[in-house]
Coordinates of C-alpha atoms in Angstrom, one line a residue:
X1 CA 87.9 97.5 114.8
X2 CA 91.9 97.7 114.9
X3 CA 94.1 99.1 117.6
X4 CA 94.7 102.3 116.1
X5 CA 91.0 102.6 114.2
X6 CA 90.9 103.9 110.8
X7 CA 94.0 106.4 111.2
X8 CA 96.8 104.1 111.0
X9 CA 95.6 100.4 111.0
X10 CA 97.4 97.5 112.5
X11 CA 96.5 93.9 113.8
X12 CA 92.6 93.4 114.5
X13 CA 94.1 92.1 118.2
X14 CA 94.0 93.9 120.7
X15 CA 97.3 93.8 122.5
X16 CA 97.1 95.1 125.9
X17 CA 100.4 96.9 127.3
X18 CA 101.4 98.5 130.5
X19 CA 100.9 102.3 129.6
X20 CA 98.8 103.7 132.8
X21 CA 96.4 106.1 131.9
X22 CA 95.2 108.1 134.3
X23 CA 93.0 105.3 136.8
X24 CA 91.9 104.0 133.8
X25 CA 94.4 101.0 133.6
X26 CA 96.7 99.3 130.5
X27 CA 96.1 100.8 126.9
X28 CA 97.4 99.6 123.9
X29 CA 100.1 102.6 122.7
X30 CA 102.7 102.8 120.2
X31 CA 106.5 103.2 121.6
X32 CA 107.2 106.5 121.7
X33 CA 109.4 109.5 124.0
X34 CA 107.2 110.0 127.2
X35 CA 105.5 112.5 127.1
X36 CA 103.3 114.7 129.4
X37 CA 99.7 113.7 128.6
X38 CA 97.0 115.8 127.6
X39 CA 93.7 116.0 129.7
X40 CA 90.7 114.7 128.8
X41 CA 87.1 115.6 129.1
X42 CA 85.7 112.1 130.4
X43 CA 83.2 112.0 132.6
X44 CA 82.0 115.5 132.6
X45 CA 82.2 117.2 129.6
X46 CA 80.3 120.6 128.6
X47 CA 78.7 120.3 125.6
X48 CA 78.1 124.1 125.3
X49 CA 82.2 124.4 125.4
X50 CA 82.3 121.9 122.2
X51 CA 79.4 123.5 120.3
X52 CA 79.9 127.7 121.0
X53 CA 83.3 128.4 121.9
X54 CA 84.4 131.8 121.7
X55 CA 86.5 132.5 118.7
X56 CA 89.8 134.8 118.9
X57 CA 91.8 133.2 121.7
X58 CA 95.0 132.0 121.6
X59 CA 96.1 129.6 119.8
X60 CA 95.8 129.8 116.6
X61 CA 97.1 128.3 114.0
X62 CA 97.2 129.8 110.5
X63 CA 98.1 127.3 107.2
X64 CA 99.4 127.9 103.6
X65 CA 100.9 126.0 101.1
X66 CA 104.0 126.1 99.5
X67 CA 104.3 127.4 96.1
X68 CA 103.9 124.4 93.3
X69 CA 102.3 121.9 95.5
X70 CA 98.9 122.2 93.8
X71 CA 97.5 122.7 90.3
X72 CA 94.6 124.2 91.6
X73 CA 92.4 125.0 94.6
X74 CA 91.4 122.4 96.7
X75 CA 89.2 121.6 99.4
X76 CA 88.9 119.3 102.1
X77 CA 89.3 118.6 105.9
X78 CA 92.0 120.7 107.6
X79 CA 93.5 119.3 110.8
X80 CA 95.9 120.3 113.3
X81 CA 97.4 117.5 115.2
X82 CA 99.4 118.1 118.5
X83 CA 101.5 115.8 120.0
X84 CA 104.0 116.3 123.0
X85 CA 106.3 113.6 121.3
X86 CA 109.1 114.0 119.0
X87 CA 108.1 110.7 117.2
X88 CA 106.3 108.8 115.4
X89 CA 105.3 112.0 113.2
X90 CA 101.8 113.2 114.6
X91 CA 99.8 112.5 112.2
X92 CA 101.1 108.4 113.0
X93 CA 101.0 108.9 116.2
X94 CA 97.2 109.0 116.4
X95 CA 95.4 106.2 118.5
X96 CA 92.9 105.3 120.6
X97 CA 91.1 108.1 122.2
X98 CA 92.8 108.1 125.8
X99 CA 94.7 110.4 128.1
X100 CA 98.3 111.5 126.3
X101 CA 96.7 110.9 122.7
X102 CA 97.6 114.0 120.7
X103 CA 95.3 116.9 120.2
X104 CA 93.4 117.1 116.8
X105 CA 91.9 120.5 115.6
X106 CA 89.6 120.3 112.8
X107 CA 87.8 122.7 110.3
X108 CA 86.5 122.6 106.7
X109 CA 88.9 124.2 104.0
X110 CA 87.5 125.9 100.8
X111 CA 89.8 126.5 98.0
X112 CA 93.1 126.5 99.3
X113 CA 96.3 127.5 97.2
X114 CA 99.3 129.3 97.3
X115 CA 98.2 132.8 98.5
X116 CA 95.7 131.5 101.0
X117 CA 95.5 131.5 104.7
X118 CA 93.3 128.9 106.1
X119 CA 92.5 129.8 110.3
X120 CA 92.4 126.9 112.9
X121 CA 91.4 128.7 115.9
X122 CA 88.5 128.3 118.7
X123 CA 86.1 127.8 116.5
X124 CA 87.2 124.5 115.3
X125 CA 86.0 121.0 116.8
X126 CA 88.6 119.9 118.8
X127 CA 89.7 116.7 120.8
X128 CA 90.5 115.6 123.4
X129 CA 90.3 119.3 125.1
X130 CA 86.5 120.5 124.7
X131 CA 88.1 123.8 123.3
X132 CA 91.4 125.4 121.9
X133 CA 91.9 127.3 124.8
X134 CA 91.6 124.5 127.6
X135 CA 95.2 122.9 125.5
X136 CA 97.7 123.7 128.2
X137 CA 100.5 125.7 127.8
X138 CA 103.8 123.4 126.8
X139 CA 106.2 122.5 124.0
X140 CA 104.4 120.8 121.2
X141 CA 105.2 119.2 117.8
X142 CA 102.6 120.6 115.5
X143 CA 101.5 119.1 112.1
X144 CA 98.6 120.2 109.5
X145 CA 97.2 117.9 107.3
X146 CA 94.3 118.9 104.0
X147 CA 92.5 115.2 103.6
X148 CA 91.0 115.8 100.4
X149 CA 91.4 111.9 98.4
X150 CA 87.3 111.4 97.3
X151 CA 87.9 108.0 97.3
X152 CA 90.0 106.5 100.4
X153 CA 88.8 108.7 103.6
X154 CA 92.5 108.2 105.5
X155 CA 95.3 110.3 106.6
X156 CA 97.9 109.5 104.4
X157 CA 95.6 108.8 101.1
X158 CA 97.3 109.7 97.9
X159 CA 96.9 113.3 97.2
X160 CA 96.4 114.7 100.9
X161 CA 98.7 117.7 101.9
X162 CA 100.5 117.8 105.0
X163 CA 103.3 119.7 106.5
X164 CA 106.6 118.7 108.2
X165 CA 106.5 118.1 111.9
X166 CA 107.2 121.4 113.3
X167 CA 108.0 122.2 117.5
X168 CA 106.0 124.7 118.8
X169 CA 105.3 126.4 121.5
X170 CA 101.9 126.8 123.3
X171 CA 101.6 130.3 125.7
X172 CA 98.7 131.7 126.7
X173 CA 100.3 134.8 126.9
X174 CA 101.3 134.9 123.5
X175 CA 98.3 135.9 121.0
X176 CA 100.4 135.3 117.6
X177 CA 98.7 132.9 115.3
X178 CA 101.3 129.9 114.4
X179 CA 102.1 129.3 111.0
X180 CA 102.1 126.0 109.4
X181 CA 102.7 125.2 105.9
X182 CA 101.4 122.7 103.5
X183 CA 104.2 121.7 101.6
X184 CA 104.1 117.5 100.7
X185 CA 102.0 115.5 98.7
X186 CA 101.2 111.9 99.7
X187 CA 102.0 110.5 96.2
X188 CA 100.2 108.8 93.6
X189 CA 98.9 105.0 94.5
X190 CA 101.2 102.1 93.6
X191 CA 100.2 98.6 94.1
X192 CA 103.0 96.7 95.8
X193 CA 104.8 94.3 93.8
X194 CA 103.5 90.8 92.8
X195 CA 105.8 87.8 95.2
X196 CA 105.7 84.1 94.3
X197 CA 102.7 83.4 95.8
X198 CA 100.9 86.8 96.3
X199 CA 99.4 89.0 93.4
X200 CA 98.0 92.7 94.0
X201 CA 94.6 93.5 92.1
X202 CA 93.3 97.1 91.3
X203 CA 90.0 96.1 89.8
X204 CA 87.4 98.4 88.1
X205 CA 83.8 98.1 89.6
X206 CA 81.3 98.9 87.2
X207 CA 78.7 99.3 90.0
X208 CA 80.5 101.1 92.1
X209 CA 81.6 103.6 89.2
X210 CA 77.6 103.8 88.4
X211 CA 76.8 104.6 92.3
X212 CA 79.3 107.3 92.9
X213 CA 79.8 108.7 89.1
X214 CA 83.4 108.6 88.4
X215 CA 85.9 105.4 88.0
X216 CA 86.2 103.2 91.2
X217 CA 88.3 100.1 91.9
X218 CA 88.3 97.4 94.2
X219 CA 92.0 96.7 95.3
X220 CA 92.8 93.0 97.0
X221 CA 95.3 90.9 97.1
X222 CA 95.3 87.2 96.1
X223 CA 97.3 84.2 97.8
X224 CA 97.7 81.2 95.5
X225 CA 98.0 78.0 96.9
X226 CA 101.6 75.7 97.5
X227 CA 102.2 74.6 93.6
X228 CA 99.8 76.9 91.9
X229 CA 101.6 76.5 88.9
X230 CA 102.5 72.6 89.0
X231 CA 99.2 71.3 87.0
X232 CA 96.8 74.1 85.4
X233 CA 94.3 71.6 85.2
X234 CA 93.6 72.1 88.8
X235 CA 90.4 74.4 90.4
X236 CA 90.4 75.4 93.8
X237 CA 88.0 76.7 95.8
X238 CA 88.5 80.2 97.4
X239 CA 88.6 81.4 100.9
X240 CA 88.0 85.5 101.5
X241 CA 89.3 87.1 104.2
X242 CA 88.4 90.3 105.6
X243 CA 90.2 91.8 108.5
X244 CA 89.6 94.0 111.2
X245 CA 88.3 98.1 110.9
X246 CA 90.5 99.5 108.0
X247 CA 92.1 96.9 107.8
X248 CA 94.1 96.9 103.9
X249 CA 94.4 94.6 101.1
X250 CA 98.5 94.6 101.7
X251 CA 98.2 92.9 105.1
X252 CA 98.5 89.8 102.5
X253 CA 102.3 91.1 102.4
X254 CA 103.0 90.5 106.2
X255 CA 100.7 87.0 106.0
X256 CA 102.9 86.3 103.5
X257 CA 106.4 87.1 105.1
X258 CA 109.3 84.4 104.6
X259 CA 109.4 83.0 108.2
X260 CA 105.7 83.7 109.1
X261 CA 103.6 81.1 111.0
X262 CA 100.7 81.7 108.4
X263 CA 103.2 81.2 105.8
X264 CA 104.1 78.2 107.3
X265 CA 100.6 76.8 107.4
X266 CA 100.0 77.7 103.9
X267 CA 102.7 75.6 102.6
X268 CA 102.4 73.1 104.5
X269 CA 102.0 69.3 103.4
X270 CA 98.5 68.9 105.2
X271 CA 96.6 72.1 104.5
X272 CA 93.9 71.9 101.8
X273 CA 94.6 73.9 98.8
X274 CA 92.6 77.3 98.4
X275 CA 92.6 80.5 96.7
X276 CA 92.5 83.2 99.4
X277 CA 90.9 86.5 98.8
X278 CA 92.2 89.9 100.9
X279 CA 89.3 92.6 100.5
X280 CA 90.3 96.3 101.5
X281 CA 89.1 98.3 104.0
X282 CA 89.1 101.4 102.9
X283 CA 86.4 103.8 100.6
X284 CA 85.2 106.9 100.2
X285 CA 83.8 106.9 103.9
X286 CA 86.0 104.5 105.8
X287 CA 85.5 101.3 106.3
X288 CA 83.0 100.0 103.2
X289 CA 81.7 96.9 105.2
X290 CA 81.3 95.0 102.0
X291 CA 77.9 95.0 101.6
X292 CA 74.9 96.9 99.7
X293 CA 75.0 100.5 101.0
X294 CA 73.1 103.9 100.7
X295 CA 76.4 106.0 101.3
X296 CA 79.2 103.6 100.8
X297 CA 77.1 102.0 97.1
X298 CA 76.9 98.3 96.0
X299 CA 79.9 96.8 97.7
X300 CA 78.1 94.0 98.3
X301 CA 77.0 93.3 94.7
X302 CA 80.5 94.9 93.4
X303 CA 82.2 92.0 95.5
X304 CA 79.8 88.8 94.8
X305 CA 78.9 89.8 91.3
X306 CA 82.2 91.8 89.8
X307 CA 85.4 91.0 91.8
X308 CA 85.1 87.3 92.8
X309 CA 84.0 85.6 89.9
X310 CA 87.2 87.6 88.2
X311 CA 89.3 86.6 90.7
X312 CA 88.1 82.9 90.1
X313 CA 88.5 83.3 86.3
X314 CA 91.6 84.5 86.5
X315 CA 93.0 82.0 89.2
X316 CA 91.4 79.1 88.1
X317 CA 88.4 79.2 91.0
X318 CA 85.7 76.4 91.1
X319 CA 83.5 79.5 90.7
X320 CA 80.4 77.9 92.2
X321 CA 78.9 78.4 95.7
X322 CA 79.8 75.3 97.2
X323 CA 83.3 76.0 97.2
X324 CA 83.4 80.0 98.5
X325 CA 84.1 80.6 102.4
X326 CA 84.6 83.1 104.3
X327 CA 86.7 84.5 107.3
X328 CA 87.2 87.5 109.6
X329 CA 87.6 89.3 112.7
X330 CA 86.1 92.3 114.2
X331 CA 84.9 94.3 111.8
X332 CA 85.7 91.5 108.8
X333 CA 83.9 89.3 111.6
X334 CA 80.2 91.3 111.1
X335 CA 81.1 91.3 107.1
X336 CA 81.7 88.0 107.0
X337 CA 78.5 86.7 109.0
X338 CA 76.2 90.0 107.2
X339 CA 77.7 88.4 103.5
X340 CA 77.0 84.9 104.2
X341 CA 73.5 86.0 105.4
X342 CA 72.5 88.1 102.3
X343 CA 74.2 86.3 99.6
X344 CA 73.5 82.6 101.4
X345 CA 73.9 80.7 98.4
X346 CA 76.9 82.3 96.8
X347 CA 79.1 81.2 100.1
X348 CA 79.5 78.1 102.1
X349 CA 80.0 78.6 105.5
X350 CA 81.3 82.0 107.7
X351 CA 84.0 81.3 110.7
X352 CA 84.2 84.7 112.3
X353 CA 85.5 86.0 115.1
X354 CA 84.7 89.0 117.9
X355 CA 82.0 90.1 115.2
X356 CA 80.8 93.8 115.7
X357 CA 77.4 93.5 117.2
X358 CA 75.0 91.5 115.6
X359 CA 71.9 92.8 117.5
X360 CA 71.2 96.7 117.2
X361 CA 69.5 96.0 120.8
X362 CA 73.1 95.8 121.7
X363 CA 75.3 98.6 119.1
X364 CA 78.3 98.1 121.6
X365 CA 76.4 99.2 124.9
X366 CA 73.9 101.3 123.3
X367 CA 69.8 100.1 122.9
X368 CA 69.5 101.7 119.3
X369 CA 65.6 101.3 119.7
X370 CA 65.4 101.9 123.2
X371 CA 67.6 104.3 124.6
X372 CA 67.1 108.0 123.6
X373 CA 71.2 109.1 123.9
X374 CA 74.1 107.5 122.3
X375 CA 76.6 109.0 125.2
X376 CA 74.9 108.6 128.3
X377 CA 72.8 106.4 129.8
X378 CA 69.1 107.3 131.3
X379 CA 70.5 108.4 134.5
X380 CA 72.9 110.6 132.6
X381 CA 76.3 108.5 133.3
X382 CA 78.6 108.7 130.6
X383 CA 78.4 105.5 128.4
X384 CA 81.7 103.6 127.9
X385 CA 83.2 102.3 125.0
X386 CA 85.9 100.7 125.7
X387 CA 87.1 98.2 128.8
X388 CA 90.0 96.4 130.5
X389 CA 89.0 92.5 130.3
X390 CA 88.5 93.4 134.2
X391 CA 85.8 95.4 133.4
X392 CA 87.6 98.7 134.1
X393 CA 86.7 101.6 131.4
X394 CA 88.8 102.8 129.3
X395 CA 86.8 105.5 127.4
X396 CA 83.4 106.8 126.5
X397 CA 81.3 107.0 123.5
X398 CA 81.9 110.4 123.9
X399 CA 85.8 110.6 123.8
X400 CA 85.7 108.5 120.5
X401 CA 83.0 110.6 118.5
X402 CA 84.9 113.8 120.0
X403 CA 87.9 112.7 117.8
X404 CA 85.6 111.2 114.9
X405 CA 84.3 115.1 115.0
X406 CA 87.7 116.8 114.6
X407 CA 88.8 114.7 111.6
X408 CA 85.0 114.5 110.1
X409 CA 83.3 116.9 107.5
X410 CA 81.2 119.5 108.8
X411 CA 82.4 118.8 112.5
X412 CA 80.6 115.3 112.2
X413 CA 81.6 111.8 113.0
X414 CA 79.3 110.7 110.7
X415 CA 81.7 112.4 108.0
X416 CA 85.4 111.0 109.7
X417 CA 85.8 107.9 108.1
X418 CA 86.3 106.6 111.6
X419 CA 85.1 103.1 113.0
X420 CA 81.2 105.3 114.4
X421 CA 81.4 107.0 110.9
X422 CA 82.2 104.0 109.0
X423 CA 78.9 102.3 110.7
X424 CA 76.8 105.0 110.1
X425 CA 77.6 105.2 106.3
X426 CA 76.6 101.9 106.1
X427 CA 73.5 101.5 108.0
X428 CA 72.1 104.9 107.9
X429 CA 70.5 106.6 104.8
X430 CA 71.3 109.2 102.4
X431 CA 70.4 112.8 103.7
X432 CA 69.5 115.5 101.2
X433 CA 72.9 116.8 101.4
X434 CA 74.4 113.7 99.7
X435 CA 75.6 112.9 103.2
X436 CA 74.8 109.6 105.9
X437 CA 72.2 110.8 108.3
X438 CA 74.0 110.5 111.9
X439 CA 72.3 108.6 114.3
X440 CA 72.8 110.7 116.8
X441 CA 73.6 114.3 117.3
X442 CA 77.6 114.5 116.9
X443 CA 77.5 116.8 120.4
X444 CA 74.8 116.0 122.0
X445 CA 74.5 112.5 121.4
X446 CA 70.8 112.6 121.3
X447 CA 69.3 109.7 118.8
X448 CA 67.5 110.4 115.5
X449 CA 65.0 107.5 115.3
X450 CA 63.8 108.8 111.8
X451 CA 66.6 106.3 110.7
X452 CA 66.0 103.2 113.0
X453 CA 64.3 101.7 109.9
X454 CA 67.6 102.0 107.6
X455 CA 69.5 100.5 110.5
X456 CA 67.2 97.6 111.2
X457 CA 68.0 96.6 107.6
X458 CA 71.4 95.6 108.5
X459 CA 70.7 94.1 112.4
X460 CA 71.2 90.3 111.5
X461 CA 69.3 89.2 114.5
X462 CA 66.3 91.1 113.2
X463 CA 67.1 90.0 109.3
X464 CA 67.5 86.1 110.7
X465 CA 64.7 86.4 112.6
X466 CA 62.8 87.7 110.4
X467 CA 63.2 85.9 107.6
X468 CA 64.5 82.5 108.9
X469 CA 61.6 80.4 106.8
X470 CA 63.7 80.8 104.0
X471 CA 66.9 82.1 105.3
X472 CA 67.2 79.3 107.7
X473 CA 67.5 76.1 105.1
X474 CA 70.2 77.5 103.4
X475 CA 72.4 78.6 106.0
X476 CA 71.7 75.1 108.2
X477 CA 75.4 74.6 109.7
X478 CA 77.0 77.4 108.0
X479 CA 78.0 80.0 110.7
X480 CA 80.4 79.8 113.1
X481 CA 81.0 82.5 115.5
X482 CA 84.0 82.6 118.7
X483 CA 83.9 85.6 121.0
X484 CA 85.7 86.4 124.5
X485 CA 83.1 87.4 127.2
X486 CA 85.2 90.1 128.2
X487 CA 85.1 91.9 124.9
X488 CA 86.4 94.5 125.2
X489 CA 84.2 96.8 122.7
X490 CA 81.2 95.0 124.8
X491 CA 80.4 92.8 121.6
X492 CA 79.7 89.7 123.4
X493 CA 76.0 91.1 124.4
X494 CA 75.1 91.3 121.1
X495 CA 76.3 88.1 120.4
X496 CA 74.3 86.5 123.0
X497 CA 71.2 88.4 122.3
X498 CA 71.3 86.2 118.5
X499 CA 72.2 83.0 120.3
X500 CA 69.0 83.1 122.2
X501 CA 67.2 83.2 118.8
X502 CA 69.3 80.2 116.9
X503 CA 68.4 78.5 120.4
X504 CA 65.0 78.0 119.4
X505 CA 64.9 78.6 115.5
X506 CA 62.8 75.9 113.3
X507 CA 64.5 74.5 111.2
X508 CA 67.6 74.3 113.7
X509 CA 70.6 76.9 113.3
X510 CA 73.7 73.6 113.4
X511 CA 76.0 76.2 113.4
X512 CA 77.9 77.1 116.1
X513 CA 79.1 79.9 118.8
X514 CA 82.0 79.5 120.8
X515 CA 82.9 81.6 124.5
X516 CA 85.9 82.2 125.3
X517 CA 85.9 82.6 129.9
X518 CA 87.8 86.2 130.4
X519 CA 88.9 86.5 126.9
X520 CA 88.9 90.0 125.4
X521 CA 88.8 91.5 122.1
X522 CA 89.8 89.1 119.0
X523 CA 89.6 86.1 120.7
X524 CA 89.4 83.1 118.7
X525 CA 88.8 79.6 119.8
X526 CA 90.7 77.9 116.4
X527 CA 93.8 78.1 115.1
X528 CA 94.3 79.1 111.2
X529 CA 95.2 75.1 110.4
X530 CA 91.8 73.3 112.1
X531 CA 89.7 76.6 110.3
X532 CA 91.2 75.3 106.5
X533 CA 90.7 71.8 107.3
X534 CA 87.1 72.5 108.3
X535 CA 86.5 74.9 105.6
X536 CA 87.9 72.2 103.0
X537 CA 85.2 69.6 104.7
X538 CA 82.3 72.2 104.0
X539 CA 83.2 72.5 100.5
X540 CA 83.7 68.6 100.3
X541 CA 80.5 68.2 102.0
X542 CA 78.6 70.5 99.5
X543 CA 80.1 69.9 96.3
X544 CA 78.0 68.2 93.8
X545 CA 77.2 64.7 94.0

């Protein structure tokens, strides 16, 4: 998970500001004009508002495209975006779903070109209003945007039309569509350039290509160690890093910075010497997750079998087991813990951080087994998703798979790329429609527990538990887990739920986990210096002898 989700990803960490939002407390926000918020449907939404509203009242919005911008019709997900501030543009202005986040309109668009006419109006799925005709009346800066990129699922993928930022005005009253035209092209991808210490990758995955039949590419970024180029006689072992939700392969660039503290750490006199590995988060879907998927394809496979051992021919790795380990938080914490558990002898040792959960029993606050509705609880409260470290909430399941259904396919989070979608793609099966089966109903929230099997598959309580006869010898001391106990995406039940397994697992777990007391969301208990010197002693430890 990052700050800003899969729309425009920053830091894993939460940083916690003082924007009030409505009773609900500090939110993390961009800076920005202040603006008048726009209401929200928390707490009592009507799902017959979201599902049937009646089509024809104002606004509407209607979208072209400008003359020469395409070479042929095109289709994809058409959003309207509405923000009440003047900057960043809306579509970067997108956030966390919360009281004064812009309004997102979504439909699916069929063959648009010059000529065409593509309607936004009631009819589409909308957030954070439960329809088009709750937006209040105000001044607005609206922007469209056509995601259509069938291989990175994100606003501003190469190839996606948008139009300028353009004020209008919201009236009731007034029952004139709006027009809105298409008229830039996010431009072709380009690898940044190559630094003294940093190269870019673009590499082509066979098994990925196979899976999703047409050319596909894993893009990372390598960090060579202080004097790479001193002695080429010299192997090192590698370290891969995966970072929080959508988190990309260029975040290398600002590890990297002159002046940064990593960059200071990496050069320094006492850190061990590794290749470090920056894997992308972004595919087709969102969010790959790096591993072995029905939706998102071998990524697992792709990475342990295609990418790394390149990256170690190419870089002069060890290229054996003993001397691969890896690192991440949030999102890259789950990876990391879910790749060291399936592929246990191609890695040595997992440090992770705020994993997402690691017990289904606990999917955030949600009993995937148990409970019958991802939104609200038995009693019929609305769930939450988000919390203060106080435990004041934030937002609801609801809110976030409200916006994850504006920006999906078919009106579906499971479709949005988003941080829900990017789970579902990976732990749910393939429908008949080529499409990840939700888990739950996108408006009603009600569970589907035709797929609880597929999901089980990627619980690592259950797979550890499961299978910790053999599992359990070759991961003895190998994961290593810090979380705050004020999380504030809940993750810390989860997380407890697998301790009370490794508690009492024969042979013993010699790993470890690590609270933090009131910490919230990307807490870590270790700084990046005492994480290389005790990934250097695992690979010391396990080298041949």
């Amino acid at each position: 998970m990052t700050l800003n989700r899969w729309l425009a990803p920053l830091s894993l960490c939460l940083v916690m500001t003082t924007v009030e939002a409505q009773g609900f407390g500090s939110l993390p926000t961009r800076s920005a004009e202040p603006v008048e918020p726009i209401p929200a449907t928390t707490g009592q939404p009507d799902p017959a508002a979201v599902t049937a509203p009646a089509v024809g009242l104002a606004p509407r919005f209607e979208v072209s495209v400008v003359e020469g911008l395409l070479d042929a019709p095109t289709d994809g997900r058409l959003v309207v975006i509405l923000s009440r501030r003047a900057r960043p543009e809306p579509r970067d202005a997108l956030s966390l779903p919360v009281p004064g986040s812009p309004a997102v309109l979504g439909v699916d668009a069929e063959l648009v070109a010059p000529g065409t006419v593509t309607l936004v109006d009631a009819s589409a799925r909308s957030f954070p209003i439960a329809a088009l005709e709750n937006l209040p009346a105000g001044d607005y800066v609206a922007q469209a945007v056509l995601m259509r990129n069938p291989d990175l699922l994100l606003l501003d993928a190469p190839g996606n039309l948008s139009s300028a930022p353009t004020p209008v005005r919201l009236d009731p009253a007034d029952t004139d569509p709006i027009s809105l035209e298409l008229t830039r092209i996010d431009p072709p991808e380009r690898l940044p350039d190559d630094t003294d210490l940093v190269r870019y990758l673009k590499v082509p995955s066979k098994l990925l290509s196979e899976f999703h039949g047409r050319p596909m590419f894993l893009r990372v970024a390598v960090v060579l160690p202080r004097d790479y180029g001193k002695d080429p006689s010299l192997r090192y072992p590698l370290r891969v890093h995966i970072g929080g939700f959508g988190s990309r392969f260029t975040a290398a660039r600002r590890r990297m910075a002159e002046g940064s503290p990593f960059r200071r750490m990496w050069l320094d006199d006492d850190t061990p010497r590794f290749l470090m590995l920056f894997l992308d988060g972004a595919g087709p879907l969102g969010d790959p997750y790096q591993v072995n998927s029905a939706n998102h394809g071998p990524y697992g496979d792709a990475i342990t079998q295609e990418l790394i051992p390149y990256v170690e021919r190419l870089y002069r790795g060890i290229g054996q087991g003993y001397a691969r380990v890896l690192d991440g938080g949030s999102t890259g914490g789950w990876v990391s813990v879910a790749l060291q558990v399936f592929y246990p002898d191609f890695f040595n040792g997992c440090w992770s951080s705020c994993p997402d959960s690691l017990d289904f029993r606990s999917f955030q606050l949600i009993n995937i087994y148990d409970d019958a509705n991802a939104y609200t609880t038995a009693d019929g409260t609305e769930r939450p998703a988000f919390r203060r470290e106080d435990g004041t909430p934030v937002y609801a399941m609801r809110d976030e798979c409200s916006l994850e259904n504006a920006l999906g396919l078919g009106g579906s989070w499971a479709m949005s790329g988003g941080q829900w979608g990017s789970w579902n793609a990976t732990y749910s099966p393939r429908g008949p429609d080529g499409r990840p089966v939700p888990l739950w109903d996108p408006v009603t929230g009600a569970i589907d527990t035709s797929v609880l099997d597929h999901w089980a598959k990627y619980d690592i309580r259950r797979v550890l538990e499961t299978n910790w006869q053999m599992l359990g010898p070759k991961l003895r001391g190998k994961i290593h887990i810090w979380m705050g106990d004020a999380d504030n995406f809940f993750l810390e039940d989860a997380l407890q739920r697998l301790e009370a397994f490794l508690e009492t697992a024969d042979p013993p777990f010699e790993g470890s986990i690590v609270y933090g007391a009131g910490e919230g969301h990307c807490w870590s208990g270790i700084t990046e210096s005492e994480m290389m010197q005790q990934m250097a002693e695992a690979v010391v430890s396990g080298a041949p002898r």
